[in-house]
Short mmCIF file of C-alpha atoms in Angstrom, two decimals:
data_model
loop_
_atom_site.label_atom_id
_atom_site.label_comp_id
_atom_site.label_asym_id
_atom_site.label_seq_id
_atom_site.Cartn_x
_atom_site.Cartn_y
_atom_site.Cartn_z
CA MET A 1 -34.03 -9.50 11.98
CA ARG A 2 -36.37 -9.93 9.04
CA PRO A 3 -36.15 -13.31 7.26
CA ASP A 4 -33.56 -13.32 4.53
CA PRO A 5 -35.19 -13.39 1.12
CA ASP A 6 -32.33 -15.55 -0.13
CA GLU A 7 -32.38 -18.04 2.66
CA GLU A 8 -33.97 -20.91 0.81
CA LEU A 9 -31.66 -20.49 -2.15
CA ILE A 10 -28.59 -20.29 0.05
CA ARG A 11 -29.50 -23.47 1.92
CA SER A 12 -29.99 -25.24 -1.41
CA CYS A 13 -26.51 -23.99 -2.45
CA GLN A 14 -24.92 -25.11 0.71
CA ALA A 15 -26.33 -28.56 0.24
CA SER A 16 -25.10 -28.84 -3.31
CA LEU A 17 -21.74 -27.16 -3.25
CA ALA A 18 -20.17 -30.22 -4.85
CA ALA A 19 -22.12 -29.43 -8.03
CA GLY A 20 -19.92 -26.37 -8.53
CA PHE A 21 -21.13 -23.53 -10.74
CA ASP A 22 -24.12 -25.40 -12.07
CA GLY A 23 -27.34 -25.82 -10.26
CA SER A 24 -28.33 -23.66 -7.28
CA PHE A 25 -25.17 -21.65 -7.21
CA ARG A 26 -25.78 -20.55 -10.81
CA THR A 27 -29.15 -19.23 -9.71
CA LEU A 28 -27.52 -17.35 -6.86
CA TYR A 29 -24.89 -15.94 -9.28
CA ASP A 30 -27.51 -14.73 -11.69
CA ARG A 31 -29.40 -13.03 -8.91
CA TYR A 32 -26.34 -11.03 -7.71
CA LYS A 33 -24.04 -10.67 -10.69
CA ASP A 34 -25.25 -7.21 -11.79
CA ARG A 35 -25.16 -5.75 -8.35
CA VAL A 36 -21.72 -7.15 -7.70
CA TYR A 37 -20.38 -5.96 -11.00
CA ASN A 38 -21.70 -2.45 -10.55
CA VAL A 39 -20.32 -2.10 -7.13
CA CYS A 40 -16.96 -3.35 -8.29
CA TYR A 41 -17.06 -1.10 -11.31
CA ARG A 42 -17.91 2.05 -9.41
CA ILE A 43 -15.28 1.39 -6.70
CA THR A 44 -12.43 0.36 -9.03
CA GLY A 45 -13.45 2.79 -11.85
CA SER A 46 -12.26 0.34 -14.46
CA PRO A 47 -14.22 -2.38 -16.35
CA THR A 48 -11.24 -4.69 -16.43
CA ASP A 49 -10.70 -4.36 -12.68
CA ALA A 50 -14.38 -4.75 -12.07
CA LEU A 51 -14.34 -8.08 -13.93
CA ASP A 52 -11.41 -9.22 -11.92
CA ALA A 53 -12.93 -8.10 -8.60
CA SER A 54 -16.30 -9.65 -9.44
CA GLN A 55 -14.57 -12.99 -10.34
CA GLU A 56 -12.79 -12.88 -6.97
CA THR A 57 -16.01 -11.97 -5.21
CA PHE A 58 -17.93 -15.05 -6.53
CA GLY A 59 -14.96 -17.25 -5.87
CA THR A 60 -14.92 -16.14 -2.32
CA ILE A 61 -18.68 -16.52 -1.97
CA HIS A 62 -18.44 -20.16 -3.16
CA ARG A 63 -15.54 -20.85 -0.89
CA LYS A 64 -17.17 -19.45 2.23
CA LEU A 65 -20.79 -20.24 1.55
CA ARG A 66 -20.80 -23.41 3.51
CA ASP A 67 -19.85 -21.36 6.69
CA PHE A 68 -22.57 -18.70 6.19
CA ARG A 69 -24.80 -18.75 9.27
CA PHE A 70 -27.33 -15.99 8.51
CA GLN A 71 -25.83 -13.80 11.26
CA SER A 72 -26.29 -10.99 8.74
CA ARG A 73 -28.37 -10.53 5.61
CA PHE A 74 -26.89 -12.49 2.68
CA SER A 75 -26.91 -9.38 0.53
CA SER A 76 -24.90 -7.42 3.11
CA TRP A 77 -22.42 -10.25 3.13
CA VAL A 78 -22.17 -10.30 -0.63
CA TYR A 79 -21.75 -6.56 -0.79
CA ARG A 80 -19.05 -6.67 1.87
CA ILE A 81 -17.03 -9.25 -0.13
CA ALA A 82 -17.42 -7.21 -3.28
CA VAL A 83 -16.34 -3.94 -1.59
CA ASN A 84 -13.25 -5.59 -0.04
CA ALA A 85 -12.31 -7.32 -3.26
CA SER A 86 -12.59 -4.08 -5.19
CA ILE A 87 -10.66 -2.03 -2.64
CA ASP A 88 -7.87 -4.65 -2.47
CA LEU A 89 -7.68 -4.85 -6.23
CA LYS A 90 -7.52 -1.12 -6.62
CA ARG A 91 -4.83 -0.93 -4.05
CA ARG A 92 -2.79 -3.56 -5.87
CA ASN A 93 -3.27 -1.76 -9.19
CA ARG A 94 -2.72 1.71 -7.85
CA SER A 95 -0.67 2.74 -10.81
CA ARG A 96 -3.34 1.99 -13.32
CA ARG A 97 -5.03 4.95 -14.86
CA LEU A 98 -8.76 5.29 -14.83
CA ALA A 99 -10.10 3.36 -17.82
CA SER A 100 -12.27 5.26 -20.28
CA LEU A 101 -15.94 4.83 -19.63
CA ASP A 102 -16.37 4.89 -23.43
CA SER A 103 -15.14 1.33 -23.62
CA VAL A 104 -18.16 0.25 -21.64
CA ARG A 105 -20.63 2.61 -23.25
CA ASP A 106 -19.81 1.47 -26.77
CA ARG A 107 -20.86 -2.11 -26.03
CA ASP A 108 -24.08 -3.16 -27.77
CA ASP A 109 -25.71 -4.55 -24.77
CA SER A 110 -24.96 -1.61 -22.46
CA ASP A 111 -27.97 0.15 -20.89
CA GLY A 112 -28.84 3.46 -22.38
CA LEU A 113 -28.53 6.66 -20.38
CA ARG A 114 -31.08 6.85 -17.57
CA PHE A 115 -31.20 10.56 -17.14
CA ASP A 116 -34.76 11.72 -17.07
CA VAL A 117 -34.87 15.21 -18.52
CA HIS A 118 -38.26 15.79 -16.99
CA ASP A 119 -36.98 15.05 -13.47
CA GLU A 120 -36.83 18.53 -11.92
CA ARG A 121 -34.51 17.25 -9.21
CA VAL A 122 -31.79 16.71 -11.71
CA GLU A 123 -32.33 19.09 -14.73
CA MET A 124 -29.70 17.33 -16.73
CA PRO A 125 -28.16 19.07 -19.72
CA LEU A 126 -29.84 17.86 -22.81
CA ALA A 127 -26.76 17.44 -25.02
CA SER A 128 -25.50 13.88 -25.01
CA ALA A 129 -21.85 15.01 -24.95
CA GLY A 130 -22.60 17.21 -21.94
CA ARG A 131 -24.22 14.28 -20.16
CA ARG A 132 -21.31 12.04 -20.89
CA GLU A 133 -18.83 14.59 -19.68
CA LEU A 134 -20.77 15.09 -16.54
CA GLU A 135 -20.87 11.44 -15.80
CA HIS A 136 -17.13 11.30 -16.36
CA GLU A 137 -16.68 14.09 -13.90
CA ILE A 138 -18.86 12.39 -11.30
CA GLN A 139 -17.05 9.13 -11.64
CA ARG A 140 -13.75 10.94 -11.38
CA ALA A 141 -14.90 12.71 -8.17
CA ILE A 142 -16.01 9.39 -6.76
CA ASP A 143 -12.68 7.83 -7.73
CA ARG A 144 -10.78 10.54 -5.81
CA LEU A 145 -12.49 9.69 -2.60
CA SER A 146 -10.78 7.44 -0.12
CA PRO A 147 -11.77 3.82 -0.31
CA LYS A 148 -13.91 4.11 2.81
CA LEU A 149 -15.84 7.18 1.55
CA ARG A 150 -16.09 5.77 -1.95
CA SER A 151 -17.61 2.53 -0.64
CA ILE A 152 -20.18 4.29 1.43
CA THR A 153 -21.11 6.68 -1.42
CA ILE A 154 -21.67 3.82 -3.81
CA LEU A 155 -23.64 1.71 -1.42
CA ARG A 156 -25.78 4.62 -0.41
CA TYR A 157 -26.53 6.48 -3.61
CA VAL A 158 -25.93 3.86 -6.29
CA GLU A 159 -27.10 0.72 -4.62
CA ASN A 160 -29.69 2.56 -2.44
CA LEU A 161 -28.83 0.62 0.71
CA THR A 162 -30.39 1.93 3.92
CA TYR A 163 -28.17 3.15 6.74
CA ASP A 164 -28.82 -0.12 8.63
CA GLU A 165 -27.86 -2.14 5.59
CA ILE A 166 -24.70 -0.15 5.05
CA ALA A 167 -23.74 -0.54 8.75
CA GLU A 168 -24.27 -4.31 8.47
CA THR A 169 -22.34 -4.46 5.22
CA LEU A 170 -19.29 -2.55 6.34
CA GLU A 171 -19.56 -3.82 9.94
CA ILE A 172 -19.55 -0.28 11.37
CA SER A 173 -21.94 1.54 13.67
CA LEU A 174 -24.79 3.77 12.47
CA GLY A 175 -22.92 6.80 13.77
CA THR A 176 -19.92 5.92 11.73
CA VAL A 177 -22.14 5.48 8.64
CA LYS A 178 -23.45 9.00 9.11
CA SER A 179 -20.10 10.59 9.87
CA ARG A 180 -18.48 8.98 6.79
CA LEU A 181 -21.33 10.09 4.61
CA ALA A 182 -20.90 13.64 5.87
CA ARG A 183 -17.24 13.54 4.97
CA ALA A 184 -18.07 12.04 1.63
CA HIS A 185 -20.55 14.91 0.96
CA GLU A 186 -17.93 17.42 1.96
CA ALA A 187 -15.45 16.02 -0.46
CA LEU A 188 -17.92 15.65 -3.31
CA ASP A 189 -19.12 19.14 -2.72
CA ARG A 190 -15.67 20.37 -3.08
CA GLU A 191 -14.96 18.33 -6.26
CA LEU A 192 -18.28 18.83 -8.04
CA SER A 193 -19.24 22.41 -7.18
CA PRO A 194 -17.21 23.78 -10.17
CA VAL A 195 -18.65 20.97 -12.36
CA LEU A 196 -22.21 21.77 -11.38
CA HIS A 197 -21.63 25.42 -11.95
CA LYS A 198 -20.22 24.73 -15.42
CA HIS A 199 -23.01 22.45 -16.51
CA TYR A 200 -25.98 24.20 -15.00
CA LEU A 201 -24.98 27.80 -15.11
CA GLY A 202 -22.23 27.94 -17.62
CA MET B 1 -19.14 27.08 7.45
CA ALA B 2 -20.73 30.15 8.89
CA SER B 3 -21.79 28.93 12.31
CA SER B 4 -22.41 25.93 14.48
CA ASP B 5 -26.07 26.06 13.32
CA CYS B 6 -24.97 25.57 9.77
CA ARG B 7 -22.78 22.59 10.74
CA ALA B 8 -25.66 21.05 12.69
CA PHE B 9 -28.11 21.62 9.87
CA ARG B 10 -25.84 20.05 7.33
CA LEU B 11 -24.96 17.04 9.43
CA ASP B 12 -28.63 16.56 10.25
CA SER B 13 -29.59 16.79 6.54
CA ILE B 14 -27.15 14.04 5.66
CA ALA B 15 -28.42 11.92 8.53
CA GLN B 16 -31.96 12.38 7.25
CA PRO B 17 -31.83 10.79 3.73
CA ASP B 18 -35.21 12.08 2.69
CA ARG B 19 -33.96 15.65 3.04
CA LEU B 20 -31.38 15.10 0.34
CA ARG B 21 -33.95 13.57 -1.94
CA GLY B 22 -36.20 16.59 -1.79
CA PRO B 23 -39.26 17.48 0.22
CA ASP B 24 -41.61 15.16 -1.67
CA GLY B 25 -39.06 12.74 -2.91
CA PRO B 26 -39.31 8.94 -2.42
CA SER B 27 -38.54 7.71 0.98
CA SER B 28 -35.38 5.61 1.28
CA GLY B 29 -36.78 3.67 4.17
CA ASP B 30 -34.82 5.53 6.80
CA GLY B 31 -37.06 8.51 7.18
CA VAL B 32 -40.77 8.77 7.93
CA SER B 33 -42.40 6.89 5.09
CA GLY B 34 -45.16 8.68 3.27
CA ALA B 35 -45.15 11.78 5.51
CA PRO B 36 -44.47 15.16 3.96
CA TRP B 37 -41.14 16.45 4.93
CA LEU B 38 -41.14 19.72 6.82
CA GLU B 39 -38.54 22.15 5.55
CA ALA B 40 -36.09 23.08 8.35
CA ARG B 41 -36.20 26.70 9.18
CA HIS B 42 -32.41 27.18 9.14
CA ASP B 43 -31.91 27.01 5.36
CA LEU B 44 -34.72 29.36 4.79
CA ASP B 45 -32.73 31.95 6.81
CA CYS B 46 -29.24 30.94 5.62
CA ALA B 47 -28.55 31.39 1.98
CA ALA B 48 -25.28 29.42 2.20
CA CYS B 49 -27.03 26.42 3.62
CA ALA B 50 -29.84 26.71 1.12
CA ALA B 51 -27.29 26.66 -1.72
CA TRP B 52 -25.48 23.76 -0.03
CA LEU B 53 -28.65 21.79 0.27
CA ALA B 54 -29.47 22.37 -3.40
CA ARG B 55 -26.05 21.21 -4.42
CA GLN B 56 -26.21 18.08 -2.31
CA ARG B 57 -29.62 17.16 -3.83
CA LYS B 58 -28.16 17.55 -7.32
CA ILE B 59 -25.08 15.52 -6.46
CA VAL B 60 -27.19 12.71 -4.90
CA GLY B 61 -29.55 12.80 -7.87
CA LEU B 62 -26.64 12.65 -10.35
CA ILE B 63 -24.90 9.77 -8.53
CA GLY B 64 -28.15 7.88 -8.26
CA GLN B 65 -28.60 8.12 -12.04
CA LEU B 66 -25.17 6.96 -13.07
CA ASP B 67 -25.43 4.25 -15.62
CA ARG B 68 -25.97 0.72 -14.33
CA PHE B 69 -24.39 -1.95 -16.46
CA ALA B 70 -25.28 -5.52 -17.07
CA ALA B 71 -22.48 -7.88 -15.91
CA PRO B 72 -20.49 -8.75 -19.05
CA GLU B 73 -20.71 -12.23 -20.44
CA GLU B 74 -16.98 -12.69 -19.62
CA LEU B 75 -17.96 -12.69 -15.95
CA ASP B 76 -19.99 -15.93 -16.41
CA ARG B 77 -16.91 -17.78 -17.52
CA ALA B 78 -14.63 -16.05 -15.04
CA ALA B 79 -17.00 -16.91 -12.10
CA ALA B 80 -17.29 -20.54 -13.26
CA ASP B 81 -13.47 -20.81 -13.44
CA ALA B 82 -13.13 -19.30 -9.96
CA VAL B 83 -15.65 -21.85 -8.56
CA ALA B 84 -13.91 -24.71 -10.38
CA ALA B 85 -10.54 -23.60 -8.96
CA ASP B 86 -12.06 -23.58 -5.45
CA GLN B 87 -13.47 -27.08 -5.93
CA ARG B 88 -10.13 -28.41 -7.18
CA ARG B 89 -8.37 -26.81 -4.11
CA THR B 90 -10.97 -28.39 -1.79
CA SER B 91 -10.61 -31.81 -3.37
CA ALA B 92 -6.82 -31.70 -3.19
CA LEU B 93 -6.92 -30.77 0.45
CA ALA B 94 -9.41 -33.56 1.19
CA ALA B 95 -7.19 -36.03 -0.61
CA LEU B 96 -4.14 -35.31 1.57
CA GLU B 97 -3.43 -38.09 4.06
CA PRO B 98 -2.41 -37.04 7.55
CA SER B 99 1.15 -38.13 8.29
CA ARG B 100 2.07 -39.75 11.54
CA ALA B 101 5.24 -38.66 13.27
CA PRO B 102 7.95 -41.31 13.07
CA HIS B 103 8.59 -43.22 16.34
CA VAL B 104 12.20 -42.05 16.42
CA LEU B 105 11.04 -38.46 16.82
CA ARG B 106 10.20 -38.90 20.48
CA ARG B 107 13.71 -40.24 21.22
CA LEU B 108 15.29 -37.35 19.27
CA VAL B 109 13.29 -34.80 21.08
CA GLN B 110 14.15 -36.33 24.43
CA GLU B 111 17.88 -36.24 23.60
CA GLU B 112 17.54 -32.60 22.56
CA VAL B 113 15.90 -31.65 25.77
CA ASP B 114 18.45 -33.59 27.85
CA ALA B 115 21.43 -32.10 25.97
CA GLY B 116 20.33 -28.54 26.61
CA ALA B 117 21.64 -25.32 25.02
CA SER B 118 25.22 -26.57 24.51
CA ALA B 119 24.05 -29.11 21.99
CA VAL B 120 22.35 -26.39 19.99
CA VAL B 121 25.60 -24.37 19.99
CA ALA B 122 27.71 -27.28 19.09
CA ARG B 123 25.45 -28.12 16.17
CA ALA B 124 25.48 -24.55 14.95
CA LEU B 125 29.28 -24.41 15.09
CA ALA B 126 29.60 -27.64 13.24
CA GLY B 127 27.57 -26.22 10.54
CA LEU B 128 29.88 -23.29 9.99
CA GLU B 129 31.66 -23.24 6.67
CA ARG B 130 35.30 -24.33 6.80
CA ARG B 131 37.39 -22.10 4.59
CA THR B 132 40.71 -22.82 3.03
CA ALA B 133 43.74 -20.55 3.67
CA PRO B 134 44.19 -17.99 0.89
CA ALA B 135 47.15 -18.33 -1.44
CA GLU B 136 48.72 -15.11 -0.19
CA LEU B 137 49.25 -16.65 3.25
CA GLU B 138 52.09 -18.83 2.01
CA GLN B 139 54.03 -15.87 0.72
CA LEU B 140 53.53 -13.98 3.90
CA VAL B 141 54.75 -16.92 5.97
CA ARG B 142 57.80 -17.26 3.75
CA GLU B 143 58.69 -13.61 4.17
CA ARG B 144 58.24 -13.84 7.90
CA LEU B 145 60.38 -16.83 8.20
CA ALA B 146 63.02 -15.22 6.10
CA ALA B 147 63.02 -12.20 8.32
CA ASN B 148 63.27 -14.42 11.38
CA ALA B 149 66.21 -16.19 9.89
CA ASP B 150 68.07 -12.85 9.66
CA GLY B 151 67.84 -12.42 13.37
CA GLY B 152 66.56 -8.85 13.10
CA PRO B 153 63.35 -7.41 14.54
CA VAL B 154 60.30 -8.41 12.56
CA PRO B 155 59.22 -5.31 10.67
CA LEU B 156 55.53 -4.53 10.16
CA GLU B 157 54.64 -3.53 6.65
CA PHE B 158 53.37 0.00 6.32
CA GLY B 159 51.42 0.95 3.28
CA PRO B 160 50.27 -1.16 0.43
CA ARG B 161 52.35 -4.18 -0.49
CA GLY B 162 54.67 -3.63 -3.45
CA LEU B 163 55.35 0.09 -2.59
CA ARG B 164 58.98 0.93 -3.07
CA PRO B 165 60.90 1.63 0.12
CA ALA B 166 61.89 5.15 -1.01
CA LEU B 167 58.30 6.03 -1.61
CA ARG B 168 57.30 4.62 1.73
CA ILE B 169 59.84 6.66 3.58
CA GLY B 170 58.76 9.78 1.72
CA LEU B 171 55.16 9.18 2.70
CA VAL B 172 56.11 8.67 6.38
CA ALA B 173 58.17 11.85 6.36
CA ALA B 174 55.34 13.74 4.75
CA ALA B 175 53.05 12.50 7.44
CA ALA B 176 55.50 13.67 10.09
CA LEU B 177 55.70 17.05 8.57
CA ALA B 178 51.92 17.35 8.45
CA ILE B 179 51.69 16.48 12.13
CA LEU B 180 54.30 19.01 13.07
CA ALA B 181 52.61 21.69 10.95
CA LEU B 182 49.15 21.14 12.38
CA PRO B 183 49.36 23.41 15.48
CA PRO B 184 50.24 26.61 13.70
CA LEU B 185 47.58 26.01 11.12
CA LEU B 186 44.93 25.54 13.77
CA SER B 187 46.06 28.55 15.75
CA PRO B 188 44.66 32.05 15.37
CA GLN B 189 45.87 34.14 12.43
CA ASP B 190 48.32 36.22 14.47
CA ALA B 191 50.17 33.26 15.70
CA ALA B 192 51.06 32.30 12.14
CA ARG B 193 53.33 35.35 11.90
CA ASP B 194 55.42 34.09 14.71
CA PHE B 195 55.71 30.61 13.30
CA GLU B 196 59.13 29.31 12.88
CA PRO B 197 59.40 26.19 10.83
CA ARG B 198 60.61 23.41 13.06
CA ALA B 199 60.81 20.72 10.39
CA ARG B 200 62.16 20.39 6.86
CA LEU B 201 61.12 17.79 4.33
CA THR B 202 63.99 15.81 3.05
CA MET B 203 63.64 12.99 0.51
CA VAL B 204 65.95 10.13 1.24
CA SER B 205 66.51 6.98 -0.64
CA SER B 206 67.27 4.73 2.30
CA PRO B 207 66.63 4.67 6.04
CA ASP B 208 70.38 5.03 6.55
CA GLN B 209 70.21 8.66 5.53
CA LEU B 210 67.81 9.59 8.36
CA SER B 211 68.97 11.18 11.51
CA PRO B 212 68.32 9.22 14.71
CA MET B 213 65.39 11.43 15.64
CA ALA B 214 63.81 11.26 12.18
CA SER B 215 64.35 7.55 12.12
CA ALA B 216 62.71 7.10 15.45
CA LEU B 217 59.76 9.29 14.47
CA ALA B 218 59.27 7.36 11.20
CA LEU B 219 59.53 4.10 13.01
CA GLY B 220 56.87 5.14 15.53
CA LEU B 221 54.50 6.49 12.88
CA SER B 222 54.84 3.66 10.50
CA GLY B 223 55.00 0.82 12.93
CA GLY B 224 58.31 -0.25 11.42
CA LEU B 225 60.41 0.45 8.41
CA PRO B 226 62.20 -1.93 6.11
CA MET B 227 65.54 -1.87 7.90
CA ALA B 228 68.72 -1.50 5.94
CA GLN B 229 71.17 -4.28 6.49
CA GLY B 230 73.30 -3.58 9.51
CA ALA B 231 71.23 -0.55 10.58
CA SER B 232 69.62 -0.18 13.98
CA PRO B 233 66.77 1.99 15.22
CA GLU B 234 69.29 3.88 17.29
CA GLY B 235 70.90 5.07 14.01
CA GLY B 236 74.34 3.93 14.91
CA SER B 237 75.38 3.77 11.32
CA VAL B 238 73.32 6.66 10.05
CA ASP B 239 75.11 9.28 7.96
CA ARG B 240 74.55 12.38 9.96
CA ARG B 241 75.30 14.83 7.09
CA GLU B 242 71.58 15.09 6.32
CA ARG B 243 69.62 16.03 9.46
CA ALA B 244 65.93 16.84 9.75
CA ARG B 245 65.51 19.64 12.20
#
């Protein structure tokens, strides 16, 4: 296994856990907070739940960090905790409705839209309202996936993890990664075909 | 899906990430890095799979370009709180002193083992709640003692307490009628035409007015009737002017 790029930082954290949030752990937190938050957000579909799940994720990381033995990549371990925290939270809050994405988009420090209109692979509609609606539809389609298929879709196509990394994160075999992705594609194709038809041909 | 070739092509496409990112798209690290991807022949021949592949590429592209958000500032405080809570929990656990079992525990355990299951049973029974007798018991006992003092048979009460004797007798008689009337009702239709009533409902105000047979029937059904003074189940003093047939 390739050396873990975070190894030095992790060992420093393990040696200074008594310092709490300050010091090395703060550096580790800064390095992973955006990734953790985005995974939690895309799995829970709610900014509020994403915040709760992210908080739980870092609490768990701090609690279990002293026992981490580099048997897997640290990033895979972090993603695993984030995915599980998000799924558990969503299961507990099953009655909550999907929060509006507008509440996140209206924030001053939110990133702008990243759609590249010159990217021939995507050919996004140029109207802002159309893009927003399309993103809503995509998030809704992802939200309708089962937790297993949702996780694998986010890790693969949002976080760009390789199949090996996904297998390590979710503690499943490579074959299971591929079969779950196939099922995810099937479900997304069913959900998004009308949407694609509407936005690209309508 | 049109054929097994289509299914194999689609599964293979998903298993080859570069195929979903386009022929010249960036390698995800799973495929052959830097090598031009050769279009599979199947989708050139199969319009459905060609359309499917185009859709999957769009979907993958769209998902990959979903907005990425910076973690909100609230997460900094929330994460710090979570870490602080974990530290407090760890400190509290570390501060606990292990307790030593008292010396008497060994003796108690040995006694328990020696006593066996019976001790457990006795202890459980001793723990059962002791209840006080209800207030109604005194009245029942008084009535029973009073009945015993009369020297007559001890009647069993039929029906709810407080029901007047006449009403009780009427109920019993009605029950007797119902039982006698059941066979014709359950029989086929034709049999009903040949039915001859074998019982007649008569309301009486005291058991004395029942014929011996009716009295015996009521006695058996009710488990006992409040006996009139001087009367007997054999109906020796019953007025036979009113008879139930």
